């Protein structure tokens, strides 16, 4: 099985064509649908949106901007999840 090129069209469940793009997420290349925002990317990846810090292309993205920050082909994300506790 070969991997499709960045931006290759793939059949969506509804029968429409969905276009994917490639990003780097925590050091791993991933194909994701075009048209995502940071918030919808996190939902797409099944990540909780509580206690996360998101860095996009070496810049921290404030939580209040997640819904309005588009994800573009080639973006590099580093995401960390804060865990409470301690002594």
Short mmCIF file of C-alpha atoms in Angstrom, two decimals:
data_model
loop_
_atom_site.label_atom_id
_atom_site.label_comp_id
_atom_site.label_asym_id
_atom_site.label_seq_id
_atom_site.Cartn_x
_atom_site.Cartn_y
_atom_site.Cartn_z
CA UNK A 1 0.00 0.00 0.00
CA UNK A 2 1.41 3.40 -0.91
CA UNK A 3 0.80 6.68 0.84
CA UNK A 4 -0.99 9.40 -1.12
CA UNK A 5 0.70 12.67 -1.90
CA UNK A 6 0.02 15.73 0.21
CA UNK A 7 -3.29 17.20 -0.87
CA UNK A 8 -4.43 14.00 -2.56
CA UNK A 9 -8.19 13.65 -2.89
CA UNK A 10 -9.74 10.76 -0.99
CA UNK A 11 -13.31 9.54 -0.93
CA UNK A 12 -15.20 10.80 2.10
CA UNK A 13 -17.86 8.61 3.76
CA UNK A 14 -20.61 10.73 2.20
CA UNK A 15 -19.24 10.01 -1.28
CA UNK A 16 -17.86 13.54 -1.67
CA UNK A 17 -14.16 14.07 -2.16
CA UNK A 18 -12.18 15.17 0.90
CA UNK A 19 -8.79 16.78 0.40
CA UNK A 20 -6.06 16.04 2.90
CA UNK A 21 -2.89 17.92 3.74
CA UNK A 22 0.17 16.96 5.73
CA UNK A 23 1.23 18.53 9.02
CA UNK A 24 3.75 17.53 11.67
CA UNK A 25 2.20 16.81 15.06
CA UNK A 26 4.54 16.19 18.00
CA UNK A 27 7.29 15.21 15.57
CA UNK A 28 5.14 12.82 13.50
CA UNK A 29 3.92 13.52 9.95
CA UNK A 30 0.12 13.23 9.73
CA UNK A 31 -2.45 13.61 6.98
CA UNK A 32 -5.43 15.68 8.13
CA UNK A 33 -8.42 17.18 6.32
CA UNK A 34 -8.06 20.66 4.87
CA UNK A 35 -10.08 23.47 6.44
CA UNK A 36 -9.34 22.69 10.08
CA UNK A 37 -8.71 25.19 12.85
CA UNK A 38 -6.54 24.39 15.85
CA UNK A 39 -9.69 23.54 17.86
CA UNK A 40 -11.09 21.24 15.18
CA UNK A 41 -7.66 19.61 14.68
CA UNK A 42 -7.60 18.66 18.35
CA UNK A 43 -11.14 17.25 18.07
CA UNK A 44 -10.17 15.39 14.87
CA UNK A 45 -7.24 13.79 16.73
CA UNK A 46 -9.47 12.89 19.69
CA UNK A 47 -7.60 15.08 22.16
CA UNK A 48 -9.26 16.74 25.13
CA UNK A 49 -9.18 20.52 24.97
CA UNK A 50 -8.60 20.97 28.69
CA UNK A 51 -5.14 21.59 30.14
CA UNK A 52 -3.36 21.65 26.77
CA UNK A 53 -0.69 23.98 25.46
CA UNK A 54 -0.46 24.25 21.67
CA UNK A 55 2.55 25.53 19.78
CA UNK A 56 2.19 26.13 16.03
CA UNK A 57 5.33 26.82 14.01
CA UNK A 58 7.27 27.71 17.19
CA UNK A 59 4.62 30.18 18.44
CA UNK A 60 2.26 29.50 21.34
CA UNK A 61 -1.41 29.64 20.29
CA UNK A 62 -3.58 31.06 23.10
CA UNK A 63 -6.71 29.05 23.91
CA UNK A 64 -8.95 31.99 22.96
CA UNK A 65 -7.49 31.84 19.40
CA UNK A 66 -7.90 28.10 18.76
CA UNK A 67 -11.27 28.48 17.00
CA UNK A 68 -9.92 31.17 14.64
CA UNK A 69 -6.42 29.85 13.90
CA UNK A 70 -6.36 27.89 10.63
CA UNK A 71 -4.23 24.80 10.12
CA UNK A 72 -2.17 24.97 6.93
CA UNK A 73 -0.22 22.33 5.02
CA UNK A 74 3.27 22.03 6.45
CA UNK A 75 2.38 23.45 9.88
CA UNK A 76 4.38 22.01 12.76
CA UNK A 77 2.54 21.48 16.06
CA UNK A 78 3.83 20.58 19.49
CA UNK A 79 1.09 19.85 22.01
CA UNK A 80 1.56 19.09 25.68
CA UNK A 81 -1.01 18.01 28.26
CA UNK A 82 -0.64 19.35 31.76
CA UNK A 83 -1.22 16.90 34.58
CA UNK A 84 -2.12 18.10 38.06
CA UNK A 85 -0.78 16.76 41.26
CA UNK A 86 2.47 16.89 43.11
CA UNK A 87 3.69 17.33 46.60
#
